Short mmCIF file of C-alpha atoms and ligand atoms in Angstrom, two decimals:
data_model
loop_
_atom_site.label_atom_id
_atom_site.label_comp_id
_atom_site.label_asym_id
_atom_site.label_seq_id
_atom_site.Cartn_x
_atom_site.Cartn_y
_atom_site.Cartn_z
CA MET A 1 22.12 -32.89 -54.29
CA LYS A 2 19.23 -34.21 -56.30
CA LEU A 3 17.12 -31.54 -57.96
CA ASP A 4 13.85 -32.09 -59.85
CA LEU A 5 12.03 -29.15 -61.32
CA THR A 6 9.96 -28.08 -64.26
CA LEU A 7 11.86 -25.78 -66.60
CA ASN A 8 9.80 -24.03 -69.26
CA GLY A 9 7.22 -26.81 -69.00
CA ARG A 10 9.74 -29.67 -69.21
CA ALA A 11 10.73 -31.95 -66.33
CA VAL A 12 14.44 -31.59 -65.56
CA SER A 13 16.49 -33.61 -63.05
CA ASP A 14 20.08 -33.02 -62.08
CA ASP A 15 22.59 -33.46 -59.31
CA VAL A 16 23.77 -30.05 -58.11
CA ARG A 17 26.11 -28.44 -55.58
CA PRO A 18 24.20 -26.93 -52.62
CA ASP A 19 25.64 -23.49 -53.40
CA LEU A 20 24.85 -23.48 -57.10
CA THR A 21 22.63 -20.51 -57.88
CA LEU A 22 19.48 -20.87 -59.94
CA LEU A 23 21.06 -18.49 -62.46
CA GLU A 24 24.06 -20.79 -62.93
CA PHE A 25 21.80 -23.82 -63.16
CA LEU A 26 19.60 -22.21 -65.82
CA ARG A 27 22.55 -21.17 -67.97
CA GLU A 28 24.00 -24.68 -67.67
CA HIS A 29 20.65 -25.93 -68.98
CA GLY A 30 20.72 -23.76 -72.06
CA CYS A 31 18.68 -20.78 -70.88
CA LEU A 32 21.12 -18.12 -72.01
CA SER A 33 18.55 -15.31 -71.83
CA VAL A 34 19.20 -15.41 -68.07
CA LYS A 35 22.24 -13.24 -67.50
CA GLN A 36 24.25 -12.08 -64.55
CA GLY A 37 24.52 -8.32 -64.26
CA CYS A 38 25.40 -7.27 -60.73
CA GLY A 39 25.20 -10.66 -59.01
CA THR A 40 24.20 -8.77 -55.83
CA ALA A 41 20.38 -8.57 -56.17
CA ASN A 42 20.46 -5.02 -57.46
CA CYS A 43 19.82 -4.93 -61.22
CA GLY A 44 16.93 -7.26 -62.17
CA LEU A 45 18.73 -8.67 -65.22
CA CYS A 46 18.52 -12.26 -63.93
CA THR A 47 14.70 -12.18 -63.44
CA VAL A 48 12.87 -15.51 -63.93
CA LEU A 49 9.46 -16.74 -62.81
CA LEU A 50 9.49 -19.20 -59.92
CA ASP A 51 6.02 -20.69 -59.50
CA ASP A 52 4.80 -17.71 -61.57
CA VAL A 53 6.40 -15.12 -59.29
CA PRO A 54 9.28 -12.93 -60.59
CA VAL A 55 12.49 -13.44 -58.60
CA LEU A 56 16.20 -12.73 -58.96
CA SER A 57 17.80 -16.00 -60.02
CA CYS A 58 21.28 -14.76 -58.98
CA SER A 59 20.09 -14.84 -55.37
CA VAL A 60 18.14 -18.11 -55.26
CA LEU A 61 19.83 -21.43 -54.59
CA ALA A 62 19.05 -23.93 -57.33
CA VAL A 63 18.11 -26.48 -54.64
CA ARG A 64 15.39 -24.13 -53.43
CA ALA A 65 13.65 -24.59 -56.79
CA ASN A 66 13.23 -28.31 -56.11
CA GLY A 67 9.69 -29.45 -56.98
CA ARG A 68 8.82 -26.06 -58.42
CA ALA A 69 8.24 -24.55 -61.85
CA VAL A 70 10.80 -22.18 -63.36
CA VAL A 71 10.08 -20.15 -66.48
CA THR A 72 12.63 -18.11 -68.41
CA LEU A 73 12.28 -15.93 -71.49
CA GLU A 74 12.97 -19.02 -73.61
CA GLY A 75 9.61 -20.36 -72.41
CA LEU A 76 7.70 -17.14 -72.98
CA GLN A 77 8.51 -16.25 -76.56
CA GLU A 78 4.89 -15.93 -77.62
CA GLU A 79 3.80 -13.82 -74.66
CA ALA A 80 6.85 -11.57 -75.07
CA SER A 81 6.44 -11.16 -78.81
CA ALA A 82 3.15 -9.33 -78.23
CA PHE A 83 4.93 -6.26 -76.84
CA VAL A 84 8.68 -6.35 -77.54
CA GLY A 85 8.08 -4.77 -80.95
CA PHE A 86 6.53 -1.78 -79.17
CA LEU A 87 9.69 -1.43 -77.08
CA ALA A 88 11.84 -1.55 -80.21
CA ASP A 89 9.62 1.03 -81.94
CA GLN A 90 10.29 3.45 -79.11
CA GLY A 91 14.05 2.93 -79.25
CA ALA A 92 13.87 1.55 -75.72
CA ASP A 93 16.82 -0.75 -76.27
CA GLN A 94 20.27 0.57 -76.93
CA CYS A 95 22.79 -2.12 -76.02
CA GLY A 96 19.87 -4.44 -75.10
CA PHE A 97 21.64 -6.03 -72.16
CA CYS A 98 18.84 -5.25 -69.70
CA ASN A 99 16.16 -6.44 -72.11
CA PRO A 100 15.56 -10.06 -70.92
CA GLY A 101 15.07 -8.97 -67.30
CA MET A 102 12.90 -6.04 -68.33
CA VAL A 103 10.72 -8.25 -70.57
CA MET A 104 10.36 -10.96 -67.90
CA ASN A 105 9.30 -8.46 -65.29
CA THR A 106 6.91 -6.71 -67.69
CA ILE A 107 5.26 -10.07 -68.33
CA ALA A 108 4.93 -10.57 -64.56
CA LEU A 109 3.45 -7.08 -64.21
CA LEU A 110 0.89 -7.55 -66.97
CA ARG A 111 -0.19 -10.93 -65.61
CA GLU A 112 -0.72 -9.38 -62.18
CA ASN A 113 -2.17 -6.10 -63.39
CA PRO A 114 -3.35 -6.16 -67.02
CA ASP A 115 -4.07 -2.42 -67.17
CA PRO A 116 -1.42 -0.63 -65.10
CA SER A 117 -1.08 3.15 -64.81
CA ASP A 118 2.27 4.77 -65.69
CA ASP A 119 3.09 5.04 -61.98
CA GLU A 120 2.29 1.37 -61.47
CA ILE A 121 4.57 0.45 -64.39
CA ARG A 122 7.37 2.60 -62.95
CA ALA A 123 6.96 1.07 -59.49
CA TYR A 124 6.91 -2.53 -60.78
CA LEU A 125 9.94 -2.07 -63.02
CA ALA A 126 11.94 -0.05 -60.49
CA GLY A 127 14.22 -3.00 -59.81
CA ASN A 128 15.25 -3.37 -63.46
CA LEU A 129 18.25 -1.18 -64.15
CA CYS A 130 19.15 0.04 -67.63
CA ARG A 131 22.48 1.73 -68.09
CA CYS A 132 21.68 3.22 -71.50
CA SER A 133 18.19 4.42 -72.10
CA GLY A 134 16.79 6.45 -69.21
CA TYR A 135 13.67 4.24 -68.90
CA GLU A 136 11.33 6.60 -70.78
CA GLY A 137 11.51 4.49 -73.95
CA GLN A 138 10.50 1.36 -72.07
CA LEU A 139 7.61 3.20 -70.43
CA ARG A 140 6.45 4.61 -73.81
CA GLY A 141 6.73 1.16 -75.38
CA ILE A 142 4.61 -0.54 -72.71
CA ARG A 143 2.10 2.32 -72.82
CA ALA A 144 1.85 2.05 -76.63
CA TYR A 145 1.27 -1.70 -76.33
CA LEU A 146 -1.44 -1.23 -73.69
CA ASP A 147 -3.12 1.48 -75.78
CA SER A 148 -3.01 -0.77 -78.87
CA ARG A 149 -4.87 -3.46 -76.96
CA LYS A 150 -7.68 -1.06 -76.20
CA GLU A 151 -8.17 -0.05 -79.85
CA MET B 1 31.60 -15.84 -53.10
CA MET B 2 29.20 -17.74 -50.89
CA THR B 3 29.99 -21.42 -50.33
CA ILE B 4 27.72 -24.01 -48.72
CA ARG B 5 28.82 -27.50 -47.71
CA ASP B 6 25.45 -28.98 -46.70
CA TYR B 7 21.91 -27.81 -47.29
CA VAL B 8 19.12 -29.04 -45.01
CA MET B 9 15.40 -28.50 -45.45
CA ALA B 10 14.46 -28.49 -41.77
CA GLU B 11 11.65 -30.82 -40.74
CA SER B 12 11.03 -29.10 -37.42
CA LEU B 13 12.08 -25.98 -35.56
CA GLU B 14 13.73 -28.23 -33.00
CA GLN B 15 15.97 -29.72 -35.69
CA ALA B 16 16.68 -26.29 -37.22
CA PHE B 17 17.63 -24.87 -33.82
CA ALA B 18 19.92 -27.82 -33.00
CA LEU B 19 21.69 -27.54 -36.37
CA ASN B 20 22.04 -23.79 -35.97
CA GLN B 21 24.07 -24.11 -32.76
CA LYS B 22 27.17 -25.09 -34.73
CA LYS B 23 29.42 -22.18 -35.60
CA GLY B 24 29.39 -22.53 -39.39
CA SER B 25 25.60 -22.96 -39.63
CA ARG B 26 23.25 -20.34 -41.01
CA ILE B 27 19.49 -20.01 -41.14
CA LEU B 28 18.38 -19.10 -44.66
CA GLY B 29 15.86 -16.30 -45.03
CA GLY B 30 15.53 -14.87 -48.54
CA MET B 31 19.36 -15.09 -48.69
CA LEU B 32 19.75 -11.70 -50.30
CA TRP B 33 21.98 -10.38 -47.57
CA LEU B 34 23.50 -13.71 -46.60
CA ARG B 35 24.61 -14.32 -50.15
CA LEU B 36 26.87 -11.30 -50.14
CA SER B 37 28.95 -12.73 -47.31
CA SER B 38 32.07 -14.69 -48.13
CA THR B 39 32.10 -16.58 -44.81
CA PRO B 40 31.81 -20.29 -45.73
CA ILE B 41 28.56 -21.91 -44.58
CA THR B 42 28.88 -25.48 -43.35
CA THR B 43 25.15 -26.14 -42.89
CA ALA B 44 22.55 -23.98 -44.59
CA ILE B 45 19.21 -24.43 -42.82
CA ASP B 46 16.06 -23.83 -44.84
CA LEU B 47 12.91 -23.02 -42.84
CA GLY B 48 10.83 -23.24 -46.04
CA ALA B 49 8.86 -26.36 -45.12
CA LEU B 50 7.71 -25.25 -41.66
CA GLY B 51 4.65 -23.21 -42.63
CA LEU B 52 6.24 -19.96 -41.48
CA ASP B 53 5.32 -18.05 -44.62
CA THR B 54 1.83 -16.88 -43.70
CA ILE B 55 0.30 -13.68 -42.36
CA GLU B 56 -2.62 -14.40 -40.07
CA GLU B 57 -5.01 -11.72 -38.95
CA THR B 58 -7.27 -12.00 -35.91
CA GLU B 59 -9.49 -9.39 -34.32
CA ASP B 60 -6.65 -7.93 -32.29
CA ALA B 61 -3.35 -8.92 -33.92
CA PHE B 62 -1.39 -9.90 -36.99
CA SER B 63 0.85 -12.93 -36.74
CA ILE B 64 3.53 -12.71 -39.43
CA GLY B 65 5.62 -15.83 -40.07
CA ALA B 66 9.38 -15.32 -40.36
CA MET B 67 9.41 -16.65 -43.93
CA ALA B 68 6.70 -14.25 -45.16
CA ARG B 69 8.14 -12.22 -48.01
CA LEU B 70 8.29 -8.43 -47.95
CA ARG B 71 6.02 -8.39 -51.01
CA GLN B 72 3.37 -10.36 -49.10
CA LEU B 73 3.42 -7.69 -46.40
CA GLU B 74 3.33 -4.88 -48.91
CA GLN B 75 0.25 -6.40 -50.57
CA HIS B 76 -1.57 -7.51 -47.42
CA PRO B 77 -4.93 -5.70 -47.34
CA GLY B 78 -5.38 -6.01 -43.56
CA LEU B 79 -1.89 -4.78 -42.67
CA ASN B 80 -2.18 -1.84 -45.02
CA ALA B 81 -5.68 -0.97 -43.87
CA TYR B 82 -4.47 -1.03 -40.26
CA THR B 83 -1.42 1.18 -41.02
CA GLN B 84 -3.18 3.37 -43.60
CA GLY B 85 -0.65 2.22 -46.21
CA ALA B 86 2.46 2.86 -44.10
CA VAL B 87 3.71 -0.74 -44.60
CA LYS B 88 3.43 -0.40 -48.37
CA ASP B 89 5.14 3.01 -48.25
CA ALA B 90 7.98 1.57 -46.18
CA LEU B 91 8.64 -1.54 -48.24
CA GLY B 92 7.90 -0.24 -51.74
CA SER B 93 11.30 1.45 -52.11
CA ILE B 94 13.34 -1.66 -51.29
CA VAL B 95 15.19 -2.52 -54.53
CA GLY B 96 12.37 -3.98 -56.67
CA VAL B 97 9.42 -6.35 -56.83
CA GLN B 98 11.59 -9.39 -57.68
CA PHE B 99 13.80 -8.65 -54.66
CA ARG B 100 10.81 -8.25 -52.32
CA ASN B 101 9.39 -11.55 -53.58
CA LEU B 102 12.46 -13.15 -51.97
CA ALA B 103 13.42 -11.06 -48.92
CA THR B 104 11.80 -12.32 -45.72
CA VAL B 105 10.52 -10.50 -42.70
CA GLY B 106 12.51 -12.90 -40.46
CA GLY B 107 15.84 -12.15 -42.15
CA SER B 108 15.07 -8.44 -42.18
CA ILE B 109 14.25 -8.22 -38.48
CA PHE B 110 16.81 -10.77 -37.23
CA GLY B 111 19.54 -8.93 -39.16
CA ARG B 112 18.78 -5.71 -37.19
CA PHE B 113 20.25 -3.78 -40.11
CA GLY B 114 20.88 -0.11 -39.45
CA PHE B 115 19.40 0.92 -42.79
CA SER B 116 16.25 -1.15 -42.43
CA ASP B 117 12.93 0.28 -43.57
CA VAL B 118 11.36 -2.95 -42.28
CA LEU B 119 12.64 -2.50 -38.73
CA THR B 120 11.63 1.17 -38.70
CA VAL B 121 8.04 0.63 -39.77
CA PHE B 122 7.43 -2.26 -37.35
CA LEU B 123 9.02 -0.28 -34.54
CA SER B 124 6.33 2.36 -34.97
CA MET B 125 3.69 -0.27 -34.13
CA ASP B 126 3.08 -2.35 -31.01
CA THR B 127 5.23 -5.25 -32.22
CA GLU B 128 6.61 -8.33 -30.51
CA VAL B 129 9.17 -10.82 -31.76
CA GLU B 130 8.79 -14.55 -31.15
CA LEU B 131 12.04 -16.52 -30.87
CA TYR B 132 12.20 -20.31 -30.80
CA GLN B 133 14.19 -20.40 -27.57
CA GLY B 134 13.98 -16.85 -26.28
CA GLY B 135 10.18 -16.67 -26.30
CA VAL B 136 8.21 -13.53 -26.99
CA LEU B 137 9.67 -10.07 -26.35
CA PRO B 138 8.95 -6.51 -27.50
CA LEU B 139 10.71 -5.49 -30.73
CA THR B 140 12.17 -2.52 -28.82
CA ASP B 141 14.07 -5.00 -26.59
CA PHE B 142 14.98 -7.38 -29.41
CA ILE B 143 16.73 -4.60 -31.35
CA ARG B 144 19.08 -4.02 -28.41
CA GLN B 145 19.86 -7.71 -27.88
CA LYS B 146 23.17 -9.12 -28.98
CA ARG B 147 22.95 -11.42 -31.99
CA ASP B 148 22.80 -15.09 -31.01
CA ARG B 149 21.91 -18.44 -32.59
CA ASP B 150 18.19 -18.40 -31.82
CA ILE B 151 15.53 -18.55 -34.56
CA LEU B 152 13.00 -15.83 -35.16
CA THR B 153 9.70 -17.59 -35.80
CA ARG B 154 7.21 -14.73 -36.15
CA LEU B 155 6.31 -11.13 -35.52
CA ILE B 156 3.15 -10.24 -33.63
CA VAL B 157 1.63 -6.84 -34.30
CA TYR B 158 -1.17 -5.77 -31.96
CA LYS B 159 -3.92 -3.88 -33.69
CA LYS B 160 -3.99 -0.96 -31.30
CA PRO B 161 -6.27 1.56 -32.96
CA GLY B 162 -3.87 4.14 -34.32
CA ARG B 163 -2.48 6.18 -37.17
CA PHE B 164 0.79 5.60 -39.03
CA VAL B 165 2.84 7.53 -41.58
CA TYR B 166 6.12 6.43 -43.16
CA ARG B 167 8.75 8.64 -44.80
CA SER B 168 12.31 8.02 -45.95
CA MET B 169 15.05 10.00 -47.62
CA ARG B 170 17.04 8.32 -50.40
CA ALA B 171 19.59 9.69 -52.83
CA ALA B 172 17.92 7.64 -55.57
CA SER B 173 14.55 5.95 -55.36
CA THR B 174 15.55 2.32 -54.74
CA ASP B 175 18.88 3.00 -53.03
CA PHE B 176 19.52 2.33 -49.33
CA PRO B 177 17.85 5.05 -47.26
CA VAL B 178 19.85 7.94 -45.81
CA LEU B 179 17.22 8.20 -43.07
CA THR B 180 13.96 6.41 -42.27
CA CYS B 181 11.10 7.80 -40.20
CA ALA B 182 7.78 6.34 -39.09
CA VAL B 183 5.47 8.45 -36.95
CA SER B 184 2.52 6.83 -35.23
CA ARG B 185 -0.12 7.46 -32.59
CA TRP B 186 -1.65 4.66 -30.53
CA ASP B 187 -2.65 4.35 -26.88
CA GLY B 188 -2.97 8.14 -27.07
CA VAL B 189 0.81 8.63 -27.51
CA PHE B 190 2.70 9.94 -30.53
CA ARG B 191 5.88 8.05 -31.39
CA ALA B 192 8.64 8.47 -33.96
CA ALA B 193 10.79 5.53 -35.07
CA ILE B 194 14.00 6.70 -36.72
CA GLY B 195 16.36 4.39 -38.61
CA ALA B 196 19.37 4.51 -40.95
CA ARG B 197 20.90 6.92 -38.41
CA PRO B 198 22.96 4.98 -39.76
CA MET B 199 22.64 2.75 -36.67
CA ALA B 200 19.57 0.53 -36.12
CA ALA B 201 16.23 2.20 -35.57
CA VAL B 202 15.22 3.71 -32.24
CA ARG B 203 11.84 4.91 -31.01
CA VAL B 204 11.10 8.19 -29.28
CA GLU B 205 7.79 8.77 -27.49
CA ASP B 206 6.13 12.15 -27.06
CA GLU B 207 6.31 11.95 -23.28
CA THR B 208 5.58 15.61 -22.68
CA GLY B 209 2.55 15.85 -24.93
CA ILE B 210 4.07 18.28 -27.46
CA LEU B 211 1.69 17.12 -30.16
CA PRO B 212 -1.98 17.70 -29.50
CA GLU B 213 -4.41 15.23 -31.04
CA ALA B 214 -5.35 17.90 -33.57
CA VAL B 215 -1.84 18.45 -34.95
CA THR B 216 -0.81 22.04 -35.71
CA GLU B 217 2.16 23.19 -37.82
CA GLU B 218 3.93 24.66 -34.77
CA ALA B 219 3.41 21.50 -32.73
CA ALA B 220 4.65 19.28 -35.60
CA ALA B 221 7.81 21.40 -35.90
CA ALA B 222 8.32 21.26 -32.13
CA PHE B 223 7.94 17.47 -32.22
CA GLY B 224 10.56 17.35 -35.01
CA GLU B 225 12.97 19.30 -32.77
CA TYR B 226 12.13 17.11 -29.76
CA VAL B 227 12.82 13.88 -31.66
CA ALA B 228 16.02 15.22 -33.25
CA ALA B 229 17.35 16.16 -29.82
CA ARG B 230 16.86 12.58 -28.60
CA VAL B 231 18.11 10.58 -31.58
CA LYS B 232 21.82 10.01 -31.96
CA THR B 233 23.07 10.13 -35.55
CA ALA B 234 26.44 9.50 -37.16
CA GLY B 235 28.09 10.05 -40.52
CA ASN B 236 28.94 7.60 -43.27
CA LEU B 237 29.38 7.85 -47.02
CA ARG B 238 25.68 8.54 -47.51
CA GLY B 239 25.53 11.56 -45.25
CA SER B 240 27.01 13.35 -42.25
CA ALA B 241 25.61 13.26 -38.72
CA ALA B 242 24.52 16.91 -39.03
CA TYR B 243 22.67 16.21 -42.29
CA ARG B 244 20.92 13.23 -40.74
CA THR B 245 19.89 15.21 -37.67
CA HIS B 246 18.43 17.82 -40.00
CA LEU B 247 16.56 15.04 -41.83
CA VAL B 248 15.20 13.73 -38.51
CA LYS B 249 13.63 17.14 -37.92
CA VAL B 250 12.27 17.53 -41.44
CA LEU B 251 10.90 14.00 -41.91
CA THR B 252 9.40 13.84 -38.40
CA THR B 253 7.71 17.21 -38.85
CA ARG B 254 6.32 16.22 -42.25
CA ALA B 255 5.17 12.83 -41.04
CA ALA B 256 3.48 14.42 -38.01
CA LEU B 257 1.69 16.87 -40.31
CA ALA B 258 0.57 14.05 -42.58
CA LEU B 259 -0.58 12.08 -39.54
CA GLY B 260 -2.72 15.04 -38.53
CA GLY B 261 -4.22 15.10 -42.02
CA MET B 262 -2.39 18.32 -42.83
CA HIS B 263 -0.42 19.40 -45.87
CA ASP B 264 2.84 17.50 -46.26
CA GLU B 265 4.97 18.67 -49.11
CA THR B 266 6.74 15.31 -49.74
C1 LIG C 1 21.29 -5.05 -52.43
C2 LIG C 1 20.43 -4.93 -51.22
C3 LIG C 1 19.72 -3.76 -50.99
C4 LIG C 1 18.89 -3.63 -49.86
N1 LIG C 1 18.20 -2.47 -49.65
C5 LIG C 1 17.41 -2.33 -48.57
C6 LIG C 1 16.66 -1.14 -48.32
O1 LIG C 1 16.72 -0.15 -49.05
N2 LIG C 1 15.85 -1.11 -47.21
C7 LIG C 1 15.75 -2.17 -46.36
O2 LIG C 1 14.99 -2.10 -45.40
N3 LIG C 1 16.43 -3.30 -46.58
C8 LIG C 1 17.27 -3.41 -47.65
N4 LIG C 1 17.99 -4.55 -47.82
C9 LIG C 1 17.84 -5.64 -46.82
C10 LIG C 1 16.72 -6.58 -47.22
O3 LIG C 1 15.49 -5.90 -47.28
C11 LIG C 1 16.57 -7.73 -46.21
O4 LIG C 1 16.29 -7.18 -44.97
C12 LIG C 1 17.82 -8.57 -46.10
O5 LIG C 1 18.17 -9.05 -47.37
C13 LIG C 1 17.63 -9.73 -45.14
O6 LIG C 1 16.51 -10.48 -45.49
P1 LIG C 1 16.67 -11.94 -46.14
O7 LIG C 1 15.34 -12.57 -46.10
O8 LIG C 1 17.35 -11.81 -47.45
O9 LIG C 1 17.60 -12.65 -45.07
P2 LIG C 1 19.01 -13.50 -45.18
O10 LIG C 1 19.93 -12.72 -46.04
O11 LIG C 1 18.64 -14.85 -45.63
O12 LIG C 1 19.39 -13.50 -43.70
C14 LIG C 1 19.94 -12.39 -43.01
C15 LIG C 1 20.54 -12.89 -41.69
O13 LIG C 1 19.52 -13.29 -40.79
C16 LIG C 1 19.62 -14.70 -40.49
N5 LIG C 1 18.25 -15.20 -40.51
C17 LIG C 1 17.38 -15.18 -41.55
N6 LIG C 1 16.16 -15.60 -41.16
C18 LIG C 1 16.27 -15.90 -39.84
C19 LIG C 1 15.35 -16.37 -38.85
N7 LIG C 1 14.07 -16.61 -39.15
N8 LIG C 1 15.82 -16.58 -37.61
C20 LIG C 1 17.11 -16.33 -37.30
N9 LIG C 1 18.02 -15.88 -38.19
C21 LIG C 1 17.60 -15.65 -39.42
C22 LIG C 1 20.53 -15.29 -41.54
O14 LIG C 1 21.24 -16.41 -41.07
C23 LIG C 1 21.44 -14.12 -41.86
O15 LIG C 1 22.47 -14.04 -40.92
C24 LIG C 1 18.83 -4.70 -48.92
C25 LIG C 1 19.56 -5.88 -49.15
C26 LIG C 1 20.34 -6.01 -50.26
C27 LIG C 1 21.09 -7.28 -50.48
S1 LIG C 2 22.28 -10.27 -61.54
FE1 LIG C 2 20.62 -10.72 -60.27
S2 LIG C 2 19.93 -8.79 -59.71
FE2 LIG C 2 21.68 -8.30 -60.87
S1 LIG C 3 19.67 -0.85 -73.19
FE1 LIG C 3 21.66 -1.01 -72.44
S2 LIG C 3 21.34 -1.57 -70.36
FE2 LIG C 3 19.38 -1.18 -71.06
#
């Protein structure tokens, strides 16, 4: 099936199988930050923005992105670079596998709510699983970033 | 793994309904549940271009399109003002924001899932289901209907002045619920909707007037006992029938207390 979409600001056209997932499509188009963790809509690792809204690309058909704008971490390097250092400073990453999904969803959170409380951060990131770190490091990192912006 | 032979963006409900009559066809909601099935799909029918993704509010009702996402419901000011936040409380524990940006109200209600927070919270309200062929019927009747090849087009929630409280028990915060409970009062009657029994949600009405309008601790506990005696539970890997029946009592009592504006230790 014919698919036309905007990927990280670039027009992309392809012919795809109806059951190809958006995750598979994105990886085939070089967006290797988008990874499959669970593949069952449970872990948040595959998070991308679809028309600016965070979704699980493992559970979206590529054809459903026709005519729409998809953004992955590859397209958000600058926005991410503002706070990923704060995550690293807090030792939030251990193996780092969850990081792309966590960063994508944090970007979505901060666009929607630029000054979230700790509870709002926890609630928004609840669908991003991390097998290593216990989440406190990520929370401290985001908090430190938000505090630094107020200084 | 899910396989799809043809994908059709439906141009009308008539077309979607006709396509859906074939055995291998499937209506696509958010696809989160559907995707886990390994049954091959011959025709996947997308309702995405039919304008079914809106929530309309009039003076006396909400009309919720089948393709409205759970996140839209959770963030809808009118729906949350009407239910005093019960809709947000019910949906906020479902997996995560990215998930709820995809999952639809149509897929959630049509699926009649036993574990459904969505079904439980809407059952506590005066809710009707609109089907393309089957017309409009109360949600209480729809839950009992056998699954067929009709299309759910929207939910209608009547804004009966009332109060609503939602509670659930989960082993971990975004896991499937072990029990769901929504207590409400409208038309002067207290009701408790109980789901994840683990069977689909049921609603019990306070027919004998156990709960006075000014809720007391004793009356809330008695209502908990009353509901537990009327709700059948069963065991599965998340909990035994006895544990669930205990939860029915505890959650109903707490929700009734919260509804009465009293201390609720959850
Ligand atoms: C990992 C996971 C965890 C979950 N956890 C919870 C939870 O804790 N609490 C909870 O309440 N729910 C939970 N759910 C269920 C979820 O919230 C949705 O209810 C479910 O995914 C169905 O919604 P959907 O939009 O994805 O529908 P789909 O998966 O697209 O559809 C479900 C079924 O309904 C049919 N269908 C869809 N739309 C229509 C329509 N308009 N008319 C007729 N038929 C239709 C489809 O053909 C399919 O058979 C979970 C689901 C998953 C996958
Ligand atoms: S891979 Fe998509 S949610 Fe886990
Ligand atoms: S750091 Fe290893 S999964 Fe999160």
